[in-house]
Amino acid sequence: MRKEILFSGFGGQGVILASVILGRAAAVYENLYAVQTQAYGPESRGGASKAEVVISDEPIDYPKTLNPDCAVFFSQEAYNKYLHTVRKGARIIVEEELIPHRDIEFEKGLEVVSLPLTEIAEETTGLSLTMNILTLGILTAWTGVVSREAIEKAVLDAVPKGTEEINLRALRKGFELGEKAKSGEL
């Protein structure tokens, strides 16, 4: 079992933090092998950002994604640049408000959840920056790549002290949306 997950967007959206949390959930709390890699432009905020997580039940021989099984797109630039790397049948999550121009023909071979993630995060927690945690909840519930318990523990390990409850609220809203995606309601 080898699962490849791609997170992409622009700096400041929590792309790298989301990938680190997912990798930690798999390695520390699921006792799986996990490798997380990242790349970003010279600008720390606003530049293109990409992070990859490879999860396996056996040692990982190559740490990069080849054809991601799942991908998260938080910006138009990231979508344009990395959409064509995902495998046929992959599951993708799209921040619909920040990606107005979509490749509908290519998406026909994919399972897609397209939502106003930033807006939902803001409505749920009062903070748009919890969008990455909300998305981890969607990804977890929709794909089962790690358990809810593992991702919850990893989120609590990673978020700043004092923000635990807000981040758990975002994560649980993500679980709810991921369940809707799984049952075909989204």
Tab-separated table of C-alpha atoms in Angstrom:
chain	number	residue	atom	x	y	z
A	1	MET	CA	0.000	0.000	0.000
A	2	ARG	CA	1.546	3.277	-1.154
A	3	LYS	CA	-0.516	6.470	-1.012
A	4	GLU	CA	0.710	9.713	-2.519
A	5	ILE	CA	-0.868	13.010	-1.487
A	6	LEU	CA	-0.077	16.413	-2.993
A	7	PHE	CA	-0.880	19.736	-1.301
A	8	SER	CA	-0.401	22.913	-3.313
A	9	GLY	CA	-1.240	26.586	-3.108
A	10	PHE	CA	0.545	29.803	-2.315
A	11	GLY	CA	2.715	30.614	0.674
A	12	GLY	CA	0.772	31.476	3.804
A	13	GLN	CA	-2.127	29.069	3.192
A	14	GLY	CA	-0.734	26.354	5.438
A	15	VAL	CA	0.140	23.934	2.643
A	16	ILE	CA	3.331	22.734	4.314
A	17	LEU	CA	1.805	22.566	7.796
A	18	ALA	CA	-1.067	20.421	6.464
A	19	SER	CA	1.384	17.984	4.883
A	20	VAL	CA	3.508	17.797	8.034
A	21	ILE	CA	0.403	17.059	10.127
A	22	LEU	CA	-0.717	14.316	7.718
A	23	GLY	CA	2.733	12.735	7.680
A	24	ARG	CA	2.878	12.838	11.473
A	25	ALA	CA	-0.582	11.266	11.771
A	26	ALA	CA	0.552	8.374	9.561
A	27	ALA	CA	4.020	7.839	11.057
A	28	VAL	CA	3.443	8.531	14.749
A	29	TYR	CA	-0.171	7.538	15.295
A	30	GLU	CA	-0.810	4.897	12.603
A	31	ASN	CA	2.653	3.271	12.765
A	32	LEU	CA	3.036	3.556	8.991
A	33	TYR	CA	6.003	4.780	7.005
A	34	ALA	CA	5.652	8.391	5.861
A	35	VAL	CA	7.837	10.892	4.053
A	36	GLN	CA	7.006	14.566	3.658
A	37	THR	CA	8.773	16.827	1.158
A	38	GLN	CA	8.184	20.453	0.272
A	39	ALA	CA	9.066	23.078	-2.291
A	40	TYR	CA	8.223	26.752	-2.441
A	41	GLY	CA	9.172	29.830	-4.365
A	42	PRO	CA	11.621	32.432	-3.073
A	43	GLU	CA	8.784	34.463	-1.549
A	44	SER	CA	7.738	33.041	1.812
A	45	ARG	CA	4.172	34.319	1.377
A	46	GLY	CA	2.407	34.585	-1.940
A	47	GLY	CA	4.805	32.403	-3.927
A	48	ALA	CA	3.937	28.948	-5.207
A	49	SER	CA	4.097	26.252	-2.571
A	50	LYS	CA	3.927	22.469	-2.881
A	51	ALA	CA	4.191	19.711	-0.332
A	52	GLU	CA	4.005	15.969	-0.839
A	53	VAL	CA	3.320	13.127	1.549
A	54	VAL	CA	4.006	9.496	0.724
A	55	ILE	CA	2.481	6.962	3.120
A	56	SER	CA	3.164	3.231	3.001
A	57	ASP	CA	2.986	0.090	5.091
A	58	GLU	CA	6.550	-0.773	4.009
A	59	PRO	CA	9.761	1.254	3.742
A	60	ILE	CA	9.538	4.057	1.175
A	61	ASP	CA	12.143	3.802	-1.556
A	62	TYR	CA	11.336	7.085	-3.318
A	63	PRO	CA	10.172	10.090	-1.250
A	64	LYS	CA	8.394	12.081	-3.976
A	65	THR	CA	4.956	11.647	-5.484
A	66	LEU	CA	4.940	10.178	-8.984
A	67	ASN	CA	1.186	10.171	-9.675
A	68	PRO	CA	-0.690	11.396	-6.605
A	69	ASP	CA	-3.746	9.437	-5.448
A	70	CYS	CA	-5.074	12.589	-3.771
A	71	ALA	CA	-4.373	16.263	-4.314
A	72	VAL	CA	-5.389	19.520	-2.681
A	73	PHE	CA	-5.371	22.735	-4.698
A	74	PHE	CA	-5.621	26.085	-2.912
A	75	SER	CA	-4.667	28.417	-5.794
A	76	GLN	CA	-5.069	28.786	-9.548
A	77	GLU	CA	-1.308	28.710	-10.124
A	78	ALA	CA	-0.968	25.446	-8.178
A	79	TYR	CA	-3.937	23.894	-9.979
A	80	ASN	CA	-2.543	24.850	-13.401
A	81	LYS	CA	0.920	23.585	-12.549
A	82	TYR	CA	0.174	20.285	-10.779
A	83	LEU	CA	-3.288	19.026	-11.797
A	84	HIS	CA	-1.861	17.003	-14.679
A	85	THR	CA	0.450	15.080	-12.327
A	86	VAL	CA	-2.410	13.267	-10.566
A	87	ARG	CA	-3.310	9.755	-11.613
A	88	LYS	CA	-6.540	8.914	-13.405
A	89	GLY	CA	-9.272	8.383	-10.826
A	90	ALA	CA	-7.485	10.485	-8.200
A	91	ARG	CA	-9.454	12.385	-5.587
A	92	ILE	CA	-8.890	16.121	-5.602
A	93	ILE	CA	-10.038	18.917	-3.318
A	94	VAL	CA	-10.308	22.368	-4.878
A	95	GLU	CA	-10.687	25.776	-3.207
A	96	GLU	CA	-13.346	26.872	-5.707
A	97	GLU	CA	-13.206	30.603	-4.972
A	98	LEU	CA	-9.483	30.804	-5.695
A	99	ILE	CA	-9.584	28.544	-8.761
A	100	PRO	CA	-12.084	30.083	-11.180
A	101	HIS	CA	-10.561	28.487	-14.299
A	102	ARG	CA	-10.772	24.700	-14.193
A	103	ASP	CA	-9.832	21.982	-16.687
A	104	ILE	CA	-13.243	20.305	-16.783
A	105	GLU	CA	-12.162	17.832	-19.486
A	106	PHE	CA	-9.230	16.559	-17.402
A	107	GLU	CA	-11.372	16.509	-14.244
A	108	LYS	CA	-13.805	14.023	-15.859
A	109	GLY	CA	-11.431	11.204	-14.922
A	110	LEU	CA	-11.180	12.380	-11.305
A	111	GLU	CA	-13.286	12.496	-8.159
A	112	VAL	CA	-13.586	16.181	-7.264
A	113	VAL	CA	-14.735	18.061	-4.178
A	114	SER	CA	-14.904	21.764	-4.975
A	115	LEU	CA	-15.904	24.038	-2.102
A	116	PRO	CA	-15.307	27.609	-0.870
A	117	LEU	CA	-12.886	26.249	1.750
A	118	THR	CA	-11.663	29.611	3.034
A	119	GLU	CA	-15.208	30.871	3.487
A	120	ILE	CA	-16.319	27.665	5.255
A	121	ALA	CA	-13.306	27.863	7.594
A	122	GLU	CA	-14.093	31.483	8.411
A	123	GLU	CA	-17.767	30.688	9.084
A	124	THR	CA	-16.798	27.701	11.259
A	125	THR	CA	-14.002	29.211	13.334
A	126	GLY	CA	-13.908	32.935	12.596
A	127	LEU	CA	-10.440	32.432	11.085
A	128	SER	CA	-9.821	31.868	7.383
A	129	LEU	CA	-6.365	30.499	8.163
A	130	THR	CA	-7.933	27.298	9.578
A	131	MET	CA	-8.766	26.354	5.973
A	132	ASN	CA	-5.841	23.910	5.844
A	133	ILE	CA	-7.074	22.065	8.951
A	134	LEU	CA	-10.638	21.984	7.579
A	135	THR	CA	-9.234	20.459	4.387
A	136	LEU	CA	-7.343	17.786	6.357
A	137	GLY	CA	-10.682	16.807	7.888
A	138	ILE	CA	-12.282	16.519	4.455
A	139	LEU	CA	-9.355	14.493	3.117
A	140	THR	CA	-9.352	12.134	6.118
A	141	ALA	CA	-13.087	11.426	6.144
A	142	TRP	CA	-13.362	11.182	2.339
A	143	THR	CA	-10.335	8.979	1.669
A	144	GLY	CA	-9.541	7.214	4.947
A	145	VAL	CA	-5.834	7.779	4.287
A	146	VAL	CA	-5.390	7.973	8.084
A	147	SER	CA	-7.867	7.569	10.925
A	148	ARG	CA	-9.759	10.483	12.442
A	149	GLU	CA	-8.105	9.793	15.785
A	150	ALA	CA	-4.621	9.947	14.254
A	151	ILE	CA	-5.225	13.223	12.409
A	152	GLU	CA	-6.842	14.757	15.495
A	153	LYS	CA	-3.814	13.910	17.652
A	154	ALA	CA	-1.423	15.199	14.982
A	155	VAL	CA	-3.360	18.469	14.695
A	156	LEU	CA	-3.188	18.941	18.464
A	157	ASP	CA	0.587	18.332	18.338
A	158	ALA	CA	1.118	20.937	15.621
A	159	VAL	CA	-1.128	23.919	16.281
A	160	PRO	CA	-0.112	26.798	18.558
A	161	LYS	CA	-1.112	26.465	22.209
A	162	GLY	CA	-4.410	28.173	22.848
A	163	THR	CA	-5.775	27.435	19.349
A	164	GLU	CA	-6.544	23.763	19.886
A	165	GLU	CA	-10.329	24.148	20.174
A	166	ILE	CA	-10.618	26.380	17.087
A	167	ASN	CA	-8.537	23.955	15.027
A	168	LEU	CA	-10.528	20.946	16.247
A	169	ARG	CA	-13.721	22.755	15.244
A	170	ALA	CA	-12.286	23.245	11.721
A	171	LEU	CA	-11.146	19.617	11.563
A	172	ARG	CA	-14.542	18.291	12.656
A	173	LYS	CA	-16.356	20.473	10.115
A	174	GLY	CA	-14.005	18.922	7.560
A	175	PHE	CA	-14.972	15.432	8.758
A	176	GLU	CA	-18.627	16.354	8.227
A	177	LEU	CA	-17.954	17.596	4.682
A	178	GLY	CA	-15.767	14.570	3.926
A	179	GLU	CA	-18.620	12.263	4.941
A	180	LYS	CA	-20.919	14.144	2.554
A	181	ALA	CA	-18.338	13.729	-0.214
A	182	LYS	CA	-18.077	10.002	0.542
A	183	SER	CA	-21.829	9.565	0.275
A	184	GLY	CA	-21.989	11.581	-2.951
A	185	GLU	CA	-23.800	14.569	-1.413
A	186	LEU	CA	-21.157	17.082	-2.552
